[in-house]
Amino acid sequence: MDMEKVYNSKEVERKWSKYWVENKTFSAKIDKSKKPFTIVMPPANVTGFLHMGHALNTTLQDIVIRFKKLQGYNTLWVPGTDHGGMATQTVVEKLLKKEGKTKYDLGREKFLEKMWQWRSETGDTILDQLKMIGCGLDWDRVAFTMDESRSKAVKKAFIQMFDKGLIYRGKRLVNWCSSCGTALSDIEVEYEDEKSNLWHIKYPLKDSDGYVIIATTRPETLLGDTAVAVNPNDDRYTNLVGKSLKLPLVGREIKIVSDYIVDKSFGTGAVKVTPAHDATDNDIAKRSNLETIEVIDINGKMMNFLEKYFGLSVDEARKEVVKDLEEAGFLEKVEDYSHSVGRCYRCSTKIEPLMSEQWFLNVGEMSRKAVDAANGEKTVFHPHSWKKPYVLWLENLRDWCISRQIWWGHKIPVYYCVDDTGNKNNCSPIASFEEPNECPCCKGSKFVQDNDVLDTWFSSALWPISVFNWGEDKNNEDLKYFYPTSVLATGHEIIYLWVARMVQFGFEFMNDAPYKDIFIHGIVRDKHGKKMSKSLGNVVDPRDIIEKYGTDALRFALAQSAAPGRDMQISEESFLAARNFANKIWNASRFILMNLEGVDKLDEEIKPLELADEWIIAEFKNTFVKVKSAYDTYNIDTASRELYDFFWTKYCDWYIELSKIRMISSDINIKKQVLSILVYILKSTLQLISPVMPFITSEIWQILNKDAKIIAESEFPSLNFPESLDSIEKMKNIQDLIIKIRTLRSEMNISPAVQTEALFNILDDAKEKIAKENENYIKQLAKISTIHFGKSMERPKNSALAVAGGFEIFLPLEGLIDINKEKARLAKEITLARQQVEITTAKLNNGNFVKRAPKIEIEKIQIRLNDATLKIEKISESLKFLD
């Protein structure tokens, strides 16, 4: 049972990542004797490479899957990739641009061939990288959102909802990205604050010399105004509602209307209404039956009005309109103003609300069912705090604009009957899997398919059922057995883009939510709390971390920071600490294996002989319960920290150290007994750690169990040990005594190699028995040669004092240190500490410095001040001992 002296993470990771794939360790088949536990992986974009967000998300899912497998569930984790729609098309268009070409040079058919070629060459890169980090996915089930089975599902879903009247085509206000040339749904628009202006413009009354002043952030859309709106409860305008105004620069007559949506506190309380280019204005127009006039086209250029502005960009038109308003005397004033501006989530171009012919999906009934599921705990958020915004969003959801004006994606399965010249006949569109043979309306036989493609989130919303081939057979056995899935793990940034859509479609097509639990994690930030980005230069590449520290270190660092729903701060130190933990596991295991040499067979029955044995077993049982509960409730961070504390502190620092005397005992039975406990706890702890750190635990487990199942296929141990309810409390008393003595020795500069005597003045009779029964532990770990117990003992001269565990502890210092030299050393130390206090206090009291210095620098200075203050207190106490 040899183990290499130093853990070679690269070699071990290559071995096990290959083993799990080749041996289909995580492949799943229907087994009705077992309860299924299913996760469908959020499909990675085919443009993607492994970044820290992927590493976090997939690590958390892998931890859950591996833990449930150990619990005996029939686990399935389905892998796959997403075609990425606009994002992927943009990548290939950029490649063409380098060749001096555009997609139009190729034409749609050739361009799509280029897309598929690119996808086949690079689309599975992310999946290969997920194998590298040990993801326990069923690699026989890899799905792609545009493969044949998923395409059938998309067509089937569209046709069913079309036939039900849920999908319709209409001209409505949409979010338009002029750069990508497509409509976007509301949740594909990202908002950011922008410093701008608020222009106050005079709108003259038609029948008097008066005017109404409106305030707007978009003077250029004035050209398309069809009303001015005020709040009906605004006394300033009560007498003006219904009167007519003359639109500045245009001269068109428009009405003053009232609407409760108008905020009386904004600007002057009167707002311009441009129904074709603002969502709120569009709603006002519907309620007041106003005309809609479009003045901005799909390229972000001005149209339809005044040749002077025709063809100008929005920004150019704004400058010209403001200039003309000022020259004509309509501009009252201009104020600085910050407001939220919508941008395309893919390219960050400013969104233009435009009227456009699009396909829409009525999600009203689906949303109601999704809300009922959340309120009825059929879908449960972890943490629960995400439920409220999720429900609120669903309750206020508009119909979903599902069409996109790009080429890469699922082409909308709708056909139009056309005449011989290619013009559409006046017949209803037909939703069909294939091109129809005959039009039921006019009996024509010529058709053209709709040019638009579906929003990429449409196919993603079908993912929990499409991966089980719902599009081919909704009654297939896989779907019946593995659906609904068990949990969805995802970041909070796509709750609305994806999580809600899957729940809507789950109820629409399966009459059930696609998962019970929704585990929301945060995003990975740098150590200063900033979002990682190339522009800031703070991106941490997980592949670099794996190369430097190993995959298990990457996984553990992420896991212990992954508090549900909260963003995490990560740094190089996080991965270094995680690698140190991996090394600790390796070295402790190697130490135990070395001591197994010459021992034929360990005892099968675990029999605790001493307090330390009872204590470590009790601590392990407590840890097991806490870790299981944490894993089950997706508190992966809690589970990781509990395991770290148990293994490093309780098992290694205390139990192994306390076991060393028995491990070298000449009595083979005593040695076998303590080794049996050491090995049992080691193996059981490796099982608990294995979901987080699968590589190192798999390797050690195989060395310990050459002929047994691999750790991923093992079963948790039974915990049928005799209870020792007071062992933890007893051991805590002993630990307190040892820690206090160690601290005293360190503070008094007593060499670790020197044994010293100790006097224990008894303050608590109940603790005396515990200390005396376990005196050997205190001697062994505190380097004490002799302990003298007594009551009302006088403190010896030149002795160090501590109070712990029911005792006053005296450590005589004569002969151990040079008292005078030690006094001089401590005096020098206290002088330096006081100087540090003066320097740091002066800095913190300097208002100019505090105002200019970065927050992190202020925190560092405060820490130095606290450390120096504490040092002065400790040294002052030590000096008292030497008087």
Coordinates of C-alpha atoms in Angstrom, one line a residue, residues 224-597:
G224 CA -43.4 61.3 -33.1
D225 CA -45.4 62.7 -30.2
T226 CA -49.1 62.3 -30.4
A227 CA -50.1 63.7 -27.0
V228 CA -49.0 65.2 -23.7
A229 CA -50.0 63.3 -20.6
V230 CA -50.7 64.5 -17.0
N231 CA -51.9 62.8 -13.9
P232 CA -55.6 63.3 -13.3
N233 CA -54.9 64.2 -9.7
D234 CA -52.5 66.9 -10.6
D235 CA -54.3 70.2 -9.8
R236 CA -51.9 72.1 -12.0
Y237 CA -53.3 70.7 -15.2
T238 CA -57.0 69.9 -14.3
N239 CA -58.3 72.7 -16.5
L240 CA -56.0 71.8 -19.4
V241 CA -57.0 68.1 -20.0
G242 CA -58.7 67.7 -23.4
K243 CA -57.2 71.0 -24.8
S244 CA -55.0 71.0 -27.8
L245 CA -51.3 71.9 -28.2
K246 CA -49.1 72.6 -31.2
L247 CA -46.1 70.2 -31.4
P248 CA -42.9 72.3 -31.5
L249 CA -40.9 72.2 -34.8
V250 CA -43.7 70.2 -36.4
G251 CA -46.9 72.2 -35.9
R252 CA -49.1 69.1 -35.6
E253 CA -52.0 69.4 -33.3
I254 CA -51.9 67.0 -30.3
K255 CA -54.2 66.6 -27.2
I256 CA -53.5 66.8 -23.5
V257 CA -54.7 63.5 -21.9
S258 CA -54.8 62.3 -18.4
D259 CA -53.3 59.0 -17.1
Y260 CA -52.6 57.7 -13.6
I261 CA -49.2 56.3 -14.8
V262 CA -47.8 59.8 -15.0
D263 CA -45.5 60.6 -12.1
K264 CA -46.5 64.1 -10.8
S265 CA -43.0 64.5 -9.2
F266 CA -41.1 63.9 -12.5
G267 CA -40.0 67.2 -14.2
T268 CA -43.0 69.4 -14.5
G269 CA -45.6 66.6 -14.1
A270 CA -46.4 66.8 -17.8
V271 CA -44.8 64.3 -20.2
K272 CA -44.6 63.9 -23.9
V273 CA -46.3 60.8 -25.3
T274 CA -44.4 59.0 -28.2
P275 CA -46.3 55.6 -28.5
A276 CA -44.0 54.2 -31.2
H277 CA -40.8 54.6 -29.1
D278 CA -41.6 54.1 -25.4
A279 CA -43.3 51.3 -23.6
T280 CA -45.1 53.5 -21.1
D281 CA -46.2 55.9 -23.8
N282 CA -47.5 52.9 -25.8
D283 CA -49.7 51.9 -22.9
I284 CA -51.0 55.4 -22.5
A285 CA -51.8 55.5 -26.2
K286 CA -53.8 52.3 -26.0
R287 CA -55.8 53.7 -23.1
S288 CA -56.4 57.0 -24.8
N289 CA -56.8 55.7 -28.3
L290 CA -53.9 57.8 -29.7
E291 CA -52.2 57.6 -33.0
T292 CA -48.8 55.9 -33.3
I293 CA -46.2 57.6 -35.5
E294 CA -42.8 55.9 -36.1
V295 CA -39.8 58.2 -36.5
I296 CA -36.9 55.8 -35.9
D297 CA -36.1 52.9 -38.2
I298 CA -34.5 49.5 -37.5
N299 CA -31.0 50.9 -38.2
G300 CA -31.4 53.5 -35.5
K301 CA -31.9 56.3 -38.1
M302 CA -34.6 59.0 -38.2
M303 CA -37.4 58.5 -40.7
N304 CA -40.9 59.7 -41.8
F305 CA -40.6 63.3 -40.7
L306 CA -38.9 66.5 -41.8
E307 CA -36.3 66.0 -44.4
K308 CA -33.9 68.0 -42.3
Y309 CA -33.6 65.1 -39.8
F310 CA -34.2 62.2 -42.2
G311 CA -31.4 59.6 -42.0
L312 CA -29.6 61.1 -39.0
S313 CA -28.7 58.8 -36.2
V314 CA -30.6 59.2 -32.9
D315 CA -27.7 61.0 -31.3
E316 CA -27.2 63.3 -34.3
A317 CA -30.9 64.1 -34.4
R318 CA -31.0 64.9 -30.7
K319 CA -28.3 67.6 -31.2
E320 CA -30.1 69.1 -34.2
V321 CA -33.6 69.0 -32.5
V322 CA -32.2 70.6 -29.3
K323 CA -30.5 73.3 -31.4
D324 CA -33.6 74.0 -33.3
L325 CA -35.8 74.1 -30.2
E326 CA -33.4 76.6 -28.6
E327 CA -33.4 78.8 -31.7
A328 CA -37.2 78.8 -32.0
G329 CA -37.6 79.7 -28.3
F330 CA -39.1 76.4 -27.2
L331 CA -36.3 75.3 -24.9
E332 CA -37.0 76.5 -21.4
K333 CA -34.0 75.0 -19.6
V334 CA -31.6 72.0 -19.5
E335 CA -30.7 70.1 -16.3
D336 CA -28.1 67.4 -15.6
Y337 CA -29.9 64.1 -15.1
S338 CA -28.9 60.5 -14.5
H339 CA -31.3 57.7 -15.6
S340 CA -31.4 54.1 -16.5
V341 CA -30.7 53.1 -20.1
G342 CA -31.5 49.8 -21.7
R343 CA -28.7 48.0 -23.6
C344 CA -28.5 44.8 -25.6
Y345 CA -27.3 42.0 -23.3
R346 CA -25.1 40.7 -26.1
C347 CA -23.4 43.8 -27.6
S348 CA -24.3 46.6 -25.2
T349 CA -25.8 48.7 -28.0
K350 CA -28.6 51.1 -26.7
I351 CA -32.0 49.6 -27.2
E352 CA -34.6 51.4 -29.3
P353 CA -38.2 50.6 -28.5
L354 CA -39.7 50.2 -32.0
M355 CA -43.0 49.0 -33.6
S356 CA -42.3 45.8 -35.3
E357 CA -44.1 42.7 -36.8
Q358 CA -43.0 39.8 -34.5
W359 CA -44.2 36.5 -33.2
F360 CA -45.4 36.6 -29.6
L361 CA -46.3 33.9 -27.0
N362 CA -49.1 34.5 -24.6
V363 CA -47.7 33.3 -21.3
G364 CA -50.5 34.4 -19.0
E365 CA -51.8 30.9 -18.0
M366 CA -48.3 29.4 -17.9
S367 CA -47.2 32.2 -15.6
R368 CA -50.1 31.7 -13.3
K369 CA -49.3 28.1 -12.9
A370 CA -45.7 28.9 -12.2
V371 CA -46.7 31.4 -9.5
D372 CA -49.0 28.8 -7.9
A373 CA -46.2 26.3 -7.9
A374 CA -43.8 28.7 -6.2
N375 CA -46.5 29.8 -3.6
G376 CA -47.5 26.1 -3.1
E377 CA -43.8 25.1 -2.5
K378 CA -43.9 22.8 -5.5
T379 CA -40.9 24.7 -6.6
V380 CA -38.6 25.8 -3.8
F381 CA -35.9 28.4 -4.0
H382 CA -32.6 28.0 -2.1
P383 CA -32.2 30.5 -0.7
H384 CA -35.9 31.3 -0.2
S385 CA -35.3 35.1 -0.7
W386 CA -35.3 34.6 -4.5
K387 CA -38.9 33.5 -4.5
K388 CA -40.4 37.0 -4.0
P389 CA -38.7 38.7 -7.0
Y390 CA -39.4 35.6 -9.2
V391 CA -43.1 35.6 -8.4
L392 CA -43.3 39.4 -8.8
W393 CA -41.7 39.1 -12.2
L394 CA -44.1 36.4 -13.4
E395 CA -47.1 38.3 -12.2
N396 CA -46.2 41.3 -14.3
L397 CA -44.9 39.5 -17.3
R398 CA -45.9 40.7 -20.8
D399 CA -46.3 38.3 -23.7
W400 CA -43.0 36.9 -24.8
C401 CA -41.5 38.2 -28.1
I402 CA -40.1 34.9 -29.4
S403 CA -39.0 35.8 -33.0
R404 CA -35.5 37.0 -33.8
Q405 CA -34.2 38.5 -37.1
I406 CA -31.0 36.5 -37.3
W407 CA -30.1 33.4 -39.3
W408 CA -28.6 30.9 -36.7
G409 CA -31.3 29.2 -34.8
H410 CA -34.5 27.3 -35.0
K411 CA -36.3 28.7 -38.0
I412 CA -39.9 29.4 -37.1
P413 CA -42.0 26.4 -38.4
V414 CA -44.6 28.6 -40.1
Y415 CA -45.4 28.6 -43.8
Y416 CA -47.1 31.1 -46.0
C417 CA -49.1 30.3 -49.2
V418 CA -47.7 32.3 -52.1
D419 CA -48.7 33.0 -55.7
D420 CA -46.5 32.3 -58.7
T421 CA -44.7 35.6 -58.3
G422 CA -43.8 34.8 -54.7
N423 CA -46.2 37.2 -53.1
K424 CA -48.2 36.0 -50.1
N425 CA -51.8 35.1 -50.6
N426 CA -54.5 36.3 -48.3
C427 CA -54.4 33.0 -46.4
S428 CA -53.7 32.2 -42.8
P429 CA -50.2 31.1 -42.0
I430 CA -49.7 27.4 -41.3
A431 CA -47.6 25.9 -38.5
S432 CA -46.1 22.6 -39.7
F433 CA -43.2 20.2 -39.2
E434 CA -42.6 20.2 -42.9
E435 CA -43.6 22.4 -45.9
P436 CA -47.4 21.7 -46.5
N437 CA -48.5 20.1 -49.7
E438 CA -51.6 22.1 -50.1
C439 CA -53.1 25.3 -48.6
P440 CA -56.4 24.4 -46.9
C441 CA -57.6 28.0 -47.7
C442 CA -56.9 28.4 -51.5
K443 CA -55.6 24.9 -52.3
G444 CA -52.4 26.4 -53.5
S445 CA -49.2 24.4 -53.5
K446 CA -46.5 27.0 -53.2
F447 CA -45.2 28.0 -49.8
V448 CA -42.4 30.0 -48.2
Q449 CA -41.2 29.6 -44.7
D450 CA -41.0 32.4 -42.2
N451 CA -37.6 34.0 -42.3
D452 CA -37.3 34.6 -38.5
V453 CA -35.7 32.2 -36.0
L454 CA -36.9 31.6 -32.5
D455 CA -35.4 33.2 -29.4
T456 CA -32.6 30.9 -28.2
W457 CA -34.3 30.7 -24.8
F458 CA -37.3 29.0 -26.5
S459 CA -35.3 25.8 -27.1
S460 CA -33.6 26.2 -23.7
A461 CA -37.0 26.4 -22.0
L462 CA -37.7 22.9 -23.4
W463 CA -34.4 21.5 -22.1
P464 CA -35.7 19.4 -19.1
I465 CA -38.0 17.5 -21.4
S466 CA -36.2 17.7 -24.8
V467 CA -33.1 15.9 -23.4
F468 CA -35.4 12.9 -22.8
N469 CA -36.6 13.0 -26.4
W470 CA -40.0 14.5 -25.7
G471 CA -40.2 15.7 -29.2
E472 CA -40.1 12.2 -30.6
D473 CA -42.3 10.4 -27.9
K474 CA -43.8 12.2 -24.9
N475 CA -44.6 8.8 -23.3
N476 CA -41.0 7.4 -23.6
E477 CA -39.8 5.5 -20.5
D478 CA -36.8 7.8 -19.8
L479 CA -39.1 10.8 -19.6
K480 CA -41.5 9.0 -17.3
Y481 CA -38.7 7.8 -15.0
F482 CA -36.3 10.8 -14.8
Y483 CA -38.9 13.7 -15.2
P484 CA -39.5 15.9 -13.2
T485 CA -35.9 16.4 -12.4
S486 CA -34.7 17.0 -8.9
V487 CA -32.9 20.3 -8.8
L488 CA -31.7 23.1 -11.0
A489 CA -28.5 24.8 -10.0
T490 CA -27.9 28.1 -11.7
G491 CA -26.8 31.7 -11.2
H492 CA -29.3 34.4 -10.2
E493 CA -28.6 36.3 -13.5
I494 CA -30.7 33.9 -15.5
I495 CA -33.7 33.3 -13.2
Y496 CA -35.9 35.2 -15.6
L497 CA -34.2 34.4 -18.8
W498 CA -34.3 30.6 -18.3
V499 CA -35.5 29.3 -14.9
A500 CA -39.0 30.8 -15.2
R501 CA -39.3 29.8 -18.9
M502 CA -38.6 26.2 -18.1
V503 CA -41.3 26.2 -15.4
Q504 CA -43.8 27.7 -17.8
F505 CA -43.1 25.1 -20.4
G506 CA -43.0 22.3 -17.9
F507 CA -46.6 23.1 -16.9
E508 CA -47.6 23.7 -20.5
F509 CA -46.4 20.4 -21.9
M510 CA -46.0 18.0 -18.9
N511 CA -48.5 19.6 -16.4
D512 CA -45.8 19.6 -13.8
A513 CA -42.8 21.8 -12.8
P514 CA -39.5 20.5 -14.3
Y515 CA -37.8 20.5 -10.9
K516 CA -38.6 20.6 -7.2
D517 CA -35.6 22.6 -6.0
I518 CA -34.0 25.7 -7.5
F519 CA -30.5 26.2 -6.1
I520 CA -29.3 29.7 -6.8
H521 CA -25.7 30.6 -6.4
G522 CA -23.9 33.9 -6.8
I523 CA -21.2 35.0 -9.2
V524 CA -17.5 34.8 -8.6
R525 CA -15.8 38.2 -7.9
D526 CA -12.3 39.1 -7.2
K527 CA -10.9 39.6 -3.7
H528 CA -12.1 43.2 -3.7
G529 CA -15.6 42.3 -4.6
K530 CA -15.4 43.5 -8.2
K531 CA -16.9 41.5 -11.0
M532 CA -14.2 39.8 -13.1
S533 CA -13.7 41.4 -16.5
K534 CA -10.9 41.5 -19.1
S535 CA -11.0 45.4 -19.0
L536 CA -10.2 45.4 -15.3
G537 CA -7.5 42.8 -15.7
N538 CA -8.9 40.8 -12.8
V539 CA -10.0 37.6 -14.5
V540 CA -8.9 34.4 -12.9
D541 CA -8.8 31.6 -15.4
P542 CA -9.7 28.2 -13.8
R543 CA -7.4 26.4 -16.2
D544 CA -4.5 28.4 -14.8
I545 CA -5.6 27.5 -11.3
I546 CA -5.8 23.8 -12.2
E547 CA -2.3 23.9 -13.7
K548 CA -0.9 25.6 -10.6
Y549 CA -2.8 24.1 -7.7
G550 CA -4.8 21.1 -9.0
T551 CA -8.5 20.6 -9.8
D552 CA -9.5 19.5 -6.3
A553 CA -8.0 22.8 -4.9
L554 CA -10.1 24.7 -7.5
R555 CA -13.3 22.8 -6.5
F556 CA -12.8 23.1 -2.8
A557 CA -12.0 26.8 -2.9
L558 CA -15.2 27.5 -4.9
A559 CA -17.3 25.1 -2.8
Q560 CA -16.4 26.6 0.6
S561 CA -17.2 30.1 -0.7
A562 CA -20.5 29.2 -2.4
A563 CA -23.1 30.5 0.1
P564 CA -26.5 30.0 -1.6
G565 CA -27.6 33.1 -3.5
R566 CA -24.6 35.3 -2.5
D567 CA -21.8 36.5 -4.7
M568 CA -18.4 35.3 -3.6
Q569 CA -14.9 36.8 -3.4
I570 CA -12.1 34.6 -4.5
S571 CA -8.3 35.2 -4.6
E572 CA -5.0 33.3 -5.1
E573 CA -4.9 32.7 -1.4
S574 CA -8.2 30.8 -1.5
F575 CA -6.7 28.3 -4.0
L576 CA -3.4 28.0 -2.1
A577 CA -5.3 27.2 1.1
A578 CA -7.3 24.6 -0.7
R579 CA -4.2 23.0 -2.1
N580 CA -2.7 22.9 1.4
F581 CA -5.8 21.1 2.5
A582 CA -5.4 18.5 -0.3
N583 CA -1.8 18.0 0.8
K584 CA -2.9 17.6 4.4
I585 CA -5.3 14.8 3.3
W586 CA -2.6 13.1 1.3
N587 CA 0.1 13.4 4.1
A588 CA -2.3 12.2 6.9
S589 CA -3.4 9.3 4.8
R590 CA 0.2 8.4 3.9
F591 CA 1.2 8.5 7.6
I592 CA -1.6 6.1 8.5
L593 CA -0.7 3.8 5.7
M594 CA 3.0 3.7 6.7
N595 CA 1.9 2.6 10.2
L596 CA -0.2 -0.2 8.7
E597 CA 2.9 -1.9 7.5

